[in-house]
CSV table of C-alpha atoms and ligand atoms in Angstrom, one decimal:
chain,number,residue,atom,x,y,z
A,18,MET,CA,-16.8,31.0,-56.1
A,19,ALA,CA,-18.4,33.3,-53.6
A,20,GLU,CA,-16.9,33.5,-50.1
A,21,VAL,CA,-18.8,34.6,-46.9
A,22,ASN,CA,-18.7,38.3,-46.5
A,23,TYR,CA,-17.8,39.3,-43.0
A,24,PHE,CA,-17.9,43.0,-43.8
A,25,LEU,CA,-14.4,43.9,-42.5
A,26,ASN,CA,-13.6,47.6,-42.5
A,27,GLU,CA,-10.4,48.8,-44.2
A,28,GLU,CA,-8.3,48.6,-41.0
A,29,GLN,CA,-9.5,45.0,-40.4
A,30,GLN,CA,-8.7,44.0,-43.9
A,31,MET,CA,-5.2,45.5,-43.5
A,32,ILE,CA,-4.7,43.4,-40.3
A,33,VAL,CA,-5.7,40.3,-42.2
A,34,GLU,CA,-3.4,41.1,-45.1
A,35,LEU,CA,-0.4,41.9,-42.9
A,36,THR,CA,-0.7,38.8,-40.7
A,37,ARG,CA,-1.4,36.6,-43.8
A,38,GLN,CA,1.7,37.9,-45.4
A,39,LEU,CA,3.7,37.3,-42.2
A,40,ALA,CA,2.4,33.7,-42.0
A,41,ARG,CA,3.2,33.0,-45.7
A,42,GLU,CA,6.6,34.7,-45.9
A,43,LYS,CA,8.1,34.5,-42.5
A,44,ILE,CA,6.5,31.7,-40.5
A,45,ILE,CA,5.8,28.9,-42.9
A,46,PRO,CA,9.4,28.7,-44.2
A,47,VAL,CA,10.8,28.1,-40.7
A,48,ARG,CA,8.0,26.3,-38.8
A,49,ALA,CA,9.2,22.8,-39.3
A,50,ARG,CA,12.7,23.7,-38.1
A,51,LEU,CA,11.4,25.6,-35.0
A,52,ASP,CA,9.2,22.6,-34.2
A,53,GLU,CA,11.9,20.0,-34.7
A,54,GLN,CA,14.5,21.9,-32.8
A,55,GLU,CA,12.1,23.3,-30.1
A,56,GLU,CA,13.5,26.7,-30.9
A,57,PHE,CA,12.0,29.9,-29.5
A,58,PRO,CA,11.0,32.2,-32.4
A,59,TRP,CA,12.9,35.3,-31.4
A,60,ASP,CA,13.4,36.4,-35.1
A,61,LEU,CA,9.7,36.2,-35.6
A,62,VAL,CA,9.0,38.0,-32.4
A,63,LYS,CA,11.1,40.9,-33.8
A,64,ASP,CA,9.1,40.7,-37.1
A,65,PHE,CA,5.8,40.9,-35.2
A,66,ALA,CA,7.1,43.8,-33.2
A,67,GLN,CA,8.2,45.6,-36.3
A,68,ALA,CA,4.7,45.2,-37.7
A,69,ASP,CA,3.3,46.7,-34.4
A,70,LEU,CA,1.3,43.5,-33.8
A,71,PHE,CA,2.0,43.2,-30.1
A,72,GLY,CA,0.1,46.4,-29.5
A,73,LEU,CA,-2.9,45.3,-31.5
A,74,PHE,CA,-5.2,45.0,-28.4
A,75,ILE,CA,-3.6,47.9,-26.5
A,76,PRO,CA,-5.2,51.5,-26.6
A,77,GLU,CA,-3.3,54.1,-28.6
A,78,GLU,CA,-2.6,56.2,-25.5
A,79,TYR,CA,-0.3,53.3,-24.3
A,80,GLY,CA,1.4,52.9,-27.6
A,81,GLY,CA,-0.9,50.3,-29.2
A,82,LEU,CA,-3.2,50.2,-32.2
A,83,GLY,CA,-6.4,50.2,-30.2
A,84,GLY,CA,-8.0,47.0,-31.6
A,85,GLY,CA,-10.5,44.8,-29.8
A,86,CYS,CA,-11.2,41.1,-29.4
A,87,PHE,CA,-12.3,40.9,-33.0
A,88,GLU,CA,-9.0,42.4,-34.4
A,89,MET,CA,-7.1,40.0,-32.2
A,90,CYS,CA,-9.1,37.1,-33.6
A,91,LEU,CA,-8.4,38.2,-37.2
A,92,ALA,CA,-4.6,38.3,-36.5
A,93,LEU,CA,-4.5,35.1,-34.5
A,94,GLU,CA,-6.4,33.2,-37.2
A,95,GLN,CA,-3.9,34.2,-39.9
A,96,LEU,CA,-0.8,33.7,-37.8
A,97,ALA,CA,-2.1,30.3,-36.7
A,98,TYR,CA,-2.5,29.4,-40.4
A,99,GLY,CA,1.3,29.5,-40.4
A,100,CYS,CA,2.1,27.9,-37.0
A,101,VAL,CA,0.2,27.5,-33.8
A,102,GLY,CA,3.5,27.2,-31.8
A,103,VAL,CA,4.8,30.6,-33.0
A,104,THR,CA,1.3,32.1,-32.5
A,105,THR,CA,1.1,30.8,-29.0
A,106,THR,CA,4.0,33.1,-28.0
A,107,TYR,CA,2.2,36.0,-29.5
A,108,ALA,CA,-1.1,35.1,-27.8
A,109,ALA,CA,0.6,34.5,-24.5
A,110,SER,CA,1.9,38.1,-24.4
A,111,ALA,CA,-1.6,39.4,-24.8
A,112,LEU,CA,-2.8,37.0,-22.1
A,113,GLY,CA,-0.1,38.4,-19.8
A,114,GLY,CA,-1.0,42.0,-20.8
A,115,TYR,CA,-4.8,41.8,-20.5
A,116,PRO,CA,-4.8,41.8,-16.6
A,117,ILE,CA,-2.8,45.1,-16.7
A,118,LEU,CA,-5.0,46.6,-19.4
A,119,LEU,CA,-8.2,45.6,-17.7
A,120,PHE,CA,-7.4,46.1,-14.1
A,121,GLY,CA,-4.1,48.1,-13.8
A,122,SER,CA,-3.9,51.6,-12.4
A,123,ASP,CA,-3.0,54.3,-14.9
A,124,GLU,CA,0.5,54.3,-13.5
A,125,GLN,CA,0.9,50.5,-14.0
A,126,LYS,CA,-0.5,50.8,-17.5
A,127,GLN,CA,1.9,53.7,-18.3
A,128,ARG,CA,4.8,51.6,-16.9
A,129,TYR,CA,4.1,48.3,-18.6
A,130,LEU,CA,1.8,48.5,-21.6
A,131,PRO,CA,4.1,50.6,-24.0
A,132,ASP,CA,6.8,48.0,-23.7
A,133,ILE,CA,4.4,45.1,-24.3
A,134,ALA,CA,2.8,47.1,-27.2
A,135,ALA,CA,6.2,47.6,-28.8
A,136,GLY,CA,7.1,44.0,-28.4
A,137,ALA,CA,10.2,45.2,-26.5
A,138,LYS,CA,9.1,42.9,-23.6
A,139,LEU,CA,7.0,39.8,-23.8
A,140,ALA,CA,4.4,39.2,-21.1
A,141,ALA,CA,3.2,36.0,-19.6
A,142,PHE,CA,0.3,34.8,-17.4
A,143,GLY,CA,0.8,32.6,-14.3
A,144,LEU,CA,-2.3,31.0,-12.9
A,145,THR,CA,-1.8,27.2,-13.2
A,146,GLU,CA,0.0,25.1,-10.6
A,147,SER,CA,0.8,21.5,-10.2
A,148,THR,CA,-2.3,20.9,-8.1
A,149,ALA,CA,-4.5,23.7,-9.6
A,150,GLY,CA,-5.3,23.2,-13.3
A,151,SER,CA,-9.0,23.1,-14.0
A,152,ASP,CA,-9.6,23.9,-10.3
A,153,ALA,CA,-8.0,27.3,-10.6
A,154,ALA,CA,-9.1,28.5,-7.2
A,155,ALA,CA,-7.0,25.8,-5.5
A,156,ILE,CA,-3.7,27.6,-6.1
A,157,GLN,CA,-1.2,27.3,-3.2
A,158,THR,CA,1.3,30.1,-4.1
A,159,THR,CA,1.0,32.8,-1.4
A,160,ALA,CA,1.7,36.5,-1.2
A,161,VAL,CA,2.2,38.1,2.2
A,162,GLU,CA,2.3,41.8,2.9
A,163,GLU,CA,5.6,42.9,4.6
A,164,GLY,CA,6.1,46.6,5.0
A,165,ASP,CA,6.4,48.2,1.6
A,166,TYR,CA,6.6,44.8,-0.1
A,167,TRP,CA,4.7,41.7,-1.1
A,168,VAL,CA,6.6,38.4,-0.5
A,169,LEU,CA,5.6,35.6,-2.9
A,170,ASN,CA,6.3,31.9,-2.2
A,171,GLY,CA,5.3,28.9,-4.3
A,172,SER,CA,5.5,27.8,-7.9
A,173,LYS,CA,3.6,27.9,-11.2
A,174,GLN,CA,3.4,25.2,-13.8
A,175,TRP,CA,3.3,25.1,-17.6
A,176,ILE,CA,3.7,28.8,-18.1
A,177,THR,CA,3.9,29.9,-21.7
A,178,SER,CA,7.0,32.0,-22.5
A,179,GLY,CA,8.4,31.2,-19.0
A,180,GLY,CA,12.0,32.4,-18.9
A,181,GLU,CA,11.6,34.4,-22.2
A,182,ALA,CA,9.0,36.9,-21.0
A,183,GLU,CA,10.0,39.9,-18.9
A,184,ILE,CA,6.6,40.8,-17.4
A,185,TYR,CA,4.5,38.2,-15.5
A,186,THR,CA,1.0,38.5,-14.2
A,187,ILE,CA,0.8,36.1,-11.2
A,188,ILE,CA,-2.2,35.0,-9.2
A,189,ALA,CA,-1.4,34.2,-5.6
A,190,MET,CA,-3.3,33.6,-2.4
A,191,THR,CA,-3.4,36.5,0.0
A,192,ASP,CA,-6.2,35.3,2.3
A,193,ARG,CA,-6.5,31.5,1.8
A,194,HIS,CA,-9.5,31.0,4.0
A,195,LYS,CA,-11.6,33.2,1.7
A,196,GLY,CA,-11.4,30.7,-1.2
A,197,PRO,CA,-11.6,32.3,-4.7
A,198,ARG,CA,-12.1,35.7,-3.0
A,199,GLY,CA,-8.7,35.3,-1.3
A,200,ALA,CA,-6.6,35.4,-4.4
A,201,SER,CA,-4.9,38.5,-5.7
A,202,ALA,CA,-3.0,39.4,-8.9
A,203,PHE,CA,0.5,40.8,-9.1
A,204,ILE,CA,3.0,42.0,-11.7
A,205,VAL,CA,6.4,40.2,-11.3
A,206,GLU,CA,9.3,41.1,-13.4
A,207,LYS,CA,12.1,38.9,-14.6
A,208,GLY,CA,15.0,39.7,-12.4
A,209,ASP,CA,13.0,40.3,-9.2
A,210,PRO,CA,14.8,38.7,-6.3
A,211,GLY,CA,13.7,35.2,-5.5
A,212,PHE,CA,12.0,34.7,-8.9
A,213,SER,CA,13.4,31.9,-11.1
A,214,PHE,CA,12.5,29.4,-13.9
A,215,GLY,CA,12.4,25.7,-14.2
A,216,LYS,CA,13.5,23.6,-17.2
A,217,LYS,CA,11.8,23.9,-20.6
A,218,GLU,CA,9.1,21.2,-20.9
A,219,LYS,CA,9.1,18.8,-23.9
A,220,LYS,CA,5.8,18.9,-25.6
A,221,MET,CA,3.7,17.0,-28.1
A,222,GLY,CA,3.0,20.1,-30.2
A,223,ILE,CA,3.5,23.9,-30.2
A,224,ARG,CA,7.2,23.1,-29.8
A,225,ALA,CA,8.3,26.5,-31.0
A,226,SER,CA,6.8,28.0,-27.8
A,227,SER,CA,8.5,27.9,-24.4
A,228,THR,CA,6.8,26.3,-21.4
A,229,THR,CA,8.4,26.3,-18.0
A,230,GLU,CA,7.8,26.3,-14.3
A,231,LEU,CA,8.1,29.5,-12.3
A,232,PHE,CA,9.5,29.5,-8.8
A,233,PHE,CA,9.0,32.1,-6.1
A,234,ASP,CA,11.3,31.8,-3.1
A,235,ASN,CA,10.7,34.7,-0.8
A,236,CYS,CA,10.3,36.7,-4.0
A,237,LYS,CA,10.1,40.4,-2.9
A,238,ILE,CA,8.2,42.8,-5.0
A,239,PRO,CA,7.2,46.5,-4.3
A,240,LYS,CA,3.7,47.0,-3.0
A,241,ASP,CA,2.5,48.9,-6.1
A,242,ARG,CA,2.7,45.7,-8.1
A,243,LEU,CA,-0.7,44.5,-6.8
A,244,LEU,CA,-3.2,44.6,-9.7
A,245,GLY,CA,-6.7,45.9,-8.9
A,246,ARG,CA,-7.6,45.3,-5.3
A,247,ARG,CA,-6.6,42.6,-2.8
A,248,GLY,CA,-9.0,39.7,-3.2
A,249,MET,CA,-9.7,40.4,-6.9
A,250,GLY,CA,-7.2,37.9,-8.3
A,251,PHE,CA,-9.6,35.1,-9.2
A,252,ILE,CA,-12.0,37.5,-10.9
A,253,ILE,CA,-9.0,39.1,-12.8
A,254,ALA,CA,-7.9,35.7,-14.0
A,255,MET,CA,-11.4,34.7,-15.1
A,256,ARG,CA,-12.0,38.0,-16.9
A,257,THR,CA,-8.6,37.7,-18.6
A,258,LEU,CA,-9.5,34.3,-19.8
A,259,ASP,CA,-12.9,35.5,-21.0
A,260,GLN,CA,-11.2,38.1,-23.1
A,261,ALA,CA,-8.6,35.8,-24.5
A,262,ARG,CA,-10.6,32.5,-25.2
A,263,PRO,CA,-12.2,33.6,-28.5
A,264,GLY,CA,-8.6,34.1,-29.8
A,265,ILE,CA,-7.9,30.5,-29.1
A,266,GLY,CA,-11.0,29.7,-31.2
A,267,ALA,CA,-9.6,31.9,-33.9
A,268,MET,CA,-6.3,30.0,-33.8
A,269,GLY,CA,-8.4,26.8,-34.3
A,270,VAL,CA,-10.0,28.3,-37.4
A,271,GLY,CA,-6.7,29.3,-38.9
A,272,LEU,CA,-5.1,26.0,-38.2
A,273,ALA,CA,-8.0,24.0,-39.6
A,274,GLN,CA,-8.0,26.2,-42.7
A,275,ALA,CA,-4.3,25.4,-43.3
A,276,ALA,CA,-4.9,21.7,-42.8
A,277,MET,CA,-7.8,21.6,-45.2
A,278,ASP,CA,-5.8,23.6,-47.8
A,279,GLU,CA,-3.0,21.0,-47.6
A,280,ALA,CA,-5.5,18.1,-47.8
A,281,ILE,CA,-7.1,19.5,-50.9
A,282,LEU,CA,-3.8,20.3,-52.6
A,283,PHE,CA,-2.7,16.7,-52.0
A,284,ALA,CA,-6.0,15.1,-53.0
A,285,ARG,CA,-5.9,16.9,-56.3
A,286,GLN,CA,-2.5,15.5,-57.1
A,287,ARG,CA,-2.5,12.0,-55.6
A,288,VAL,CA,-3.6,9.5,-58.2
A,289,GLN,CA,-5.1,6.1,-57.1
A,290,PHE,CA,-7.3,3.8,-59.2
A,291,GLY,CA,-6.4,5.9,-62.2
A,292,GLN,CA,-7.7,9.3,-61.0
A,293,PRO,CA,-6.9,12.0,-58.4
A,294,VAL,CA,-8.3,10.9,-55.1
A,295,ILE,CA,-10.4,14.1,-54.9
A,296,ALA,CA,-12.6,12.6,-57.6
A,297,PHE,CA,-13.8,10.0,-55.0
A,298,GLN,CA,-16.9,10.9,-53.1
A,299,ALA,CA,-15.4,9.4,-49.9
A,300,ILE,CA,-12.8,12.2,-50.0
A,301,GLN,CA,-15.1,14.9,-51.2
A,302,HIS,CA,-17.5,14.2,-48.3
A,303,MET,CA,-14.7,14.6,-45.8
A,304,LEU,CA,-13.6,17.9,-47.5
A,305,ALA,CA,-17.1,19.1,-47.6
A,306,ASP,CA,-17.5,18.6,-43.9
A,307,MET,CA,-14.2,20.3,-43.2
A,308,ALA,CA,-15.1,23.4,-45.3
A,309,THR,CA,-18.6,23.7,-43.8
A,310,GLU,CA,-17.4,23.2,-40.2
A,311,ILE,CA,-14.5,25.7,-40.6
A,312,GLU,CA,-16.9,28.4,-41.9
A,313,ALA,CA,-19.4,27.7,-39.1
A,314,ALA,CA,-16.6,28.1,-36.5
A,315,ARG,CA,-15.3,31.2,-38.2
A,316,ALA,CA,-18.8,32.8,-38.2
A,317,LEU,CA,-19.3,31.9,-34.5
A,318,VAL,CA,-15.9,33.2,-33.4
A,319,TYR,CA,-16.3,36.5,-35.4
A,320,ALA,CA,-19.8,37.1,-34.1
A,321,ILE,CA,-18.8,36.5,-30.5
A,322,ALA,CA,-15.7,38.6,-30.7
A,323,ARG,CA,-17.7,41.5,-32.2
A,324,THR,CA,-20.3,41.1,-29.5
A,325,ILE,CA,-17.6,41.2,-26.8
A,326,ASP,CA,-16.3,44.4,-28.4
A,327,THR,CA,-19.6,46.1,-27.8
A,328,GLY,CA,-18.7,46.1,-24.2
A,329,ILE,CA,-21.0,43.4,-22.8
A,330,LYS,CA,-20.4,42.7,-19.1
A,331,ASP,CA,-20.9,38.9,-18.7
A,332,MET,CA,-19.1,37.4,-21.6
A,333,ALA,CA,-18.0,34.0,-20.0
A,334,LYS,CA,-20.6,31.9,-21.8
A,335,LEU,CA,-20.1,33.3,-25.3
A,336,SER,CA,-16.3,33.3,-24.9
A,337,ALA,CA,-16.3,29.7,-23.8
A,338,MET,CA,-18.6,28.8,-26.8
A,339,ALA,CA,-16.2,30.3,-29.3
A,340,LYS,CA,-13.2,28.4,-27.8
A,341,LEU,CA,-15.1,25.1,-27.4
A,342,PHE,CA,-16.7,24.9,-30.9
A,343,ALA,CA,-13.7,26.1,-32.9
A,344,THR,CA,-11.0,24.1,-31.2
A,345,ASP,CA,-13.0,20.8,-31.2
A,346,MET,CA,-13.5,21.6,-34.9
A,347,ALA,CA,-9.8,22.1,-35.4
A,348,MET,CA,-9.0,18.8,-33.8
A,349,LYS,CA,-11.4,17.0,-36.1
A,350,VAL,CA,-10.3,18.8,-39.3
A,351,THR,CA,-6.6,18.3,-38.7
A,352,THR,CA,-7.2,14.6,-37.9
A,353,ASP,CA,-9.3,14.2,-41.1
A,354,ALA,CA,-6.6,16.1,-43.1
A,355,VAL,CA,-4.1,13.4,-42.0
A,356,GLN,CA,-6.7,10.8,-43.0
A,357,VAL,CA,-7.3,12.2,-46.5
A,358,MET,CA,-3.5,12.2,-47.0
A,359,GLY,CA,-3.2,8.6,-45.6
A,360,GLY,CA,0.4,7.5,-45.0
A,361,HIS,CA,1.7,10.8,-46.4
A,362,GLY,CA,-0.3,12.7,-43.9
A,363,TYR,CA,1.3,10.7,-41.1
A,364,MET,CA,4.9,11.5,-42.2
A,365,ALA,CA,6.7,14.6,-40.9
A,366,ASP,CA,7.5,15.4,-44.6
A,367,TYR,CA,4.0,17.0,-44.8
A,368,PRO,CA,2.8,19.7,-42.5
A,369,VAL,CA,-0.5,18.1,-41.4
A,370,GLU,CA,1.3,15.8,-39.0
A,371,LYS,CA,2.5,18.8,-37.0
A,372,MET,CA,-0.9,20.5,-37.4
A,373,MET,CA,-2.7,17.5,-35.8
A,374,ARG,CA,-0.2,17.6,-32.9
A,375,ASP,CA,-0.6,21.4,-32.5
A,376,ALA,CA,-4.4,21.2,-32.6
A,377,LYS,CA,-4.5,19.1,-29.4
A,378,ILE,CA,-3.3,21.9,-27.1
A,379,LEU,CA,-6.1,24.2,-28.3
A,380,GLN,CA,-8.6,21.8,-26.6
A,381,ILE,CA,-6.6,22.0,-23.4
A,382,TYR,CA,-5.0,25.4,-22.6
A,383,GLU,CA,-6.9,28.4,-21.4
A,384,GLY,CA,-9.2,25.9,-19.8
A,385,THR,CA,-10.0,22.4,-21.1
A,386,ASN,CA,-13.0,22.1,-23.4
A,387,GLN,CA,-14.7,20.2,-20.6
A,388,ILE,CA,-14.3,23.4,-18.4
A,389,GLN,CA,-15.7,25.5,-21.3
A,390,LYS,CA,-18.8,23.2,-21.1
A,391,ASN,CA,-19.0,23.8,-17.3
A,392,VAL,CA,-18.9,27.5,-17.9
A,393,ILE,CA,-21.6,27.4,-20.5
A,394,GLY,CA,-23.7,25.0,-18.5
A,395,GLN,CA,-23.5,27.1,-15.3
A,396,ALA,CA,-24.4,30.3,-17.3
A,397,LEU,CA,-27.4,28.6,-18.8
A,398,ASN,CA,-28.5,27.4,-15.3
A,399,LYS,CA,-28.2,31.0,-14.0
A,400,GLU,CA,-30.0,32.5,-17.0
A,401,TYR,CA,-32.9,30.2,-16.8
A,402,ALA,CA,-33.1,30.6,-13.0
A,403,LYS,CA,-33.6,34.3,-13.6
A,404,LYS,CA,-36.4,33.6,-16.1
A,405,ALA,CA,-38.2,31.2,-13.8
B,517,COS,N1,-16.0,36.5,-14.6
B,517,COS,C1,-16.2,37.2,-13.5
B,517,COS,N2,-16.3,36.5,-12.3
B,517,COS,C2,-16.3,35.2,-12.3
B,517,COS,C3,-16.1,34.4,-13.5
B,517,COS,C4,-15.9,35.2,-14.7
B,517,COS,N3,-15.8,34.6,-15.9
B,517,COS,N4,-16.1,33.1,-13.2
B,517,COS,C5,-16.3,33.0,-11.9
B,517,COS,N5,-16.4,34.3,-11.4
B,517,COS,C6,-16.6,34.6,-10.0
B,517,COS,C7,-17.9,33.9,-9.5
B,517,COS,O1,-19.0,34.7,-9.7
B,517,COS,C8,-17.6,33.7,-8.0
B,517,COS,O2,-17.8,35.0,-7.4
B,517,COS,P1,-18.7,35.0,-6.0
B,517,COS,O3,-17.7,34.4,-5.0
B,517,COS,O4,-19.0,36.4,-5.8
B,517,COS,O5,-19.9,34.1,-6.2
B,517,COS,C9,-16.1,33.5,-8.0
B,517,COS,O6,-15.6,34.0,-9.2
B,517,COS,C10,-15.8,32.0,-7.9
B,517,COS,O7,-16.5,31.4,-9.0
B,517,COS,P2,-16.8,29.8,-9.0
B,517,COS,O8,-17.4,29.4,-7.7
B,517,COS,O9,-17.6,29.6,-10.3
B,517,COS,O10,-15.4,29.2,-9.1
B,517,COS,P3,-14.9,27.7,-9.3
B,517,COS,O11,-13.8,27.5,-8.4
B,517,COS,O12,-16.0,26.8,-9.3
B,517,COS,O13,-14.2,27.7,-10.8
B,517,COS,C11,-14.0,27.5,-13.1
B,517,COS,C12,-14.8,28.0,-11.9
B,517,COS,C13,-14.0,26.0,-13.3
B,517,COS,C14,-14.8,28.1,-14.3
B,517,COS,C15,-12.6,28.1,-13.1
B,517,COS,O14,-11.8,27.5,-12.1
B,517,COS,C16,-11.9,27.9,-14.4
B,517,COS,O15,-12.1,28.6,-15.4
B,517,COS,N6,-10.9,26.9,-14.6
B,517,COS,C17,-10.1,26.7,-15.7
B,517,COS,C18,-8.9,27.5,-15.5
B,517,COS,C19,-8.1,27.7,-16.8
B,517,COS,O16,-8.7,28.2,-17.8
B,517,COS,N7,-6.8,27.4,-16.8
B,517,COS,C20,-5.9,27.6,-17.8
B,517,COS,C21,-5.0,28.7,-17.3
B,517,COS,S1,-4.3,29.7,-18.6
B,517,COS,S2,-3.4,28.5,-19.8
């Protein structure tokens, strides 16, 4: 049967094959254990590093492979087919690395990107706080200039790879009275004085990933750790999320594909009323919706990622669309996969139970899907105001 042709070049096909193989051979055999034991996937991090995957989005001059948003989406889709928890660790390192790549000085890039590209050090991104989630501009953590140092005080919540990562991009207030224009971005290293980690959170899904609080207690960092200019922190955070959100959509596509594959495998074997349940139209219609919606989401994510890679300036709307559509789709498809499998689907013996739990976070992290709709709605309002 014919498949949609996305016209991948040779390098892109190689990325798909490599990450597909990693998912099948390395991730799937261990994903249930990692989930159950809430175990951080250090062995897999080493496998990804060996395959040069951490440098996929990093230019060759800094030790990476020079890929763009589209190549990242291809990799994230295949890895998420194996496990969204494991893939979250991989995606989080890119999220922590993007601010350095997009806004770092050449010296900062030389200093940090080669280690991130090699997978020698994981990166993390610290924006969210206990009272600043969707309202990202409401952060309370402060950074004060003192001689040759910045001194950070405050805390960050729900930071992916907290405690495991070595390099953290942190958004802190430098001029509170200026609102979003009063935030700045900093690089903080594990081991910096006054920087510590809270307990590991217990989560519904993506339990192979680590999520912790970060604490800054008179955390003193050298002046040259400021990213971009003072006051650019909010813009840096938003641009970072714009770059990364299509990848979350791609993870939704990979996860949904995995859930549908499981549901079809099961429906072809499960006999009720004297025939495999896939023979019933009730099941076929659900599978038909799944297959169609997965392909629609894949086409949207790929098209948007490729458009972003052409260097467009204002990508917030498109990036939000990719995340919104593909992750809502993933929630629906994983829920329906459990439904197709009935009682079996609800049991931890089958992987779709974990897939449905993992899907939920895709609608929440890197901005809830309600926030994505705000971003899209505000962009439409601006576009049409210009036309009027
Ligand atoms: N790119 C560049 N600039 C942007 C931007 C973007 N994507 N989004 C906003 N800005 C700019 C605005 O243009 C504005 O600049 P001016 O002061 O020059 O007008 C400034 O940033 C403030 O923007 P805005 O007023 O829209 O900010 P809000 O506080 O209303 O917040 C949302 C906007 C809701 C979009 C933002 O807070 C958000 O994305 N929240 C979700 C956060 C999130 O994803 N959390 C997950 C963390 S990572 S797991």
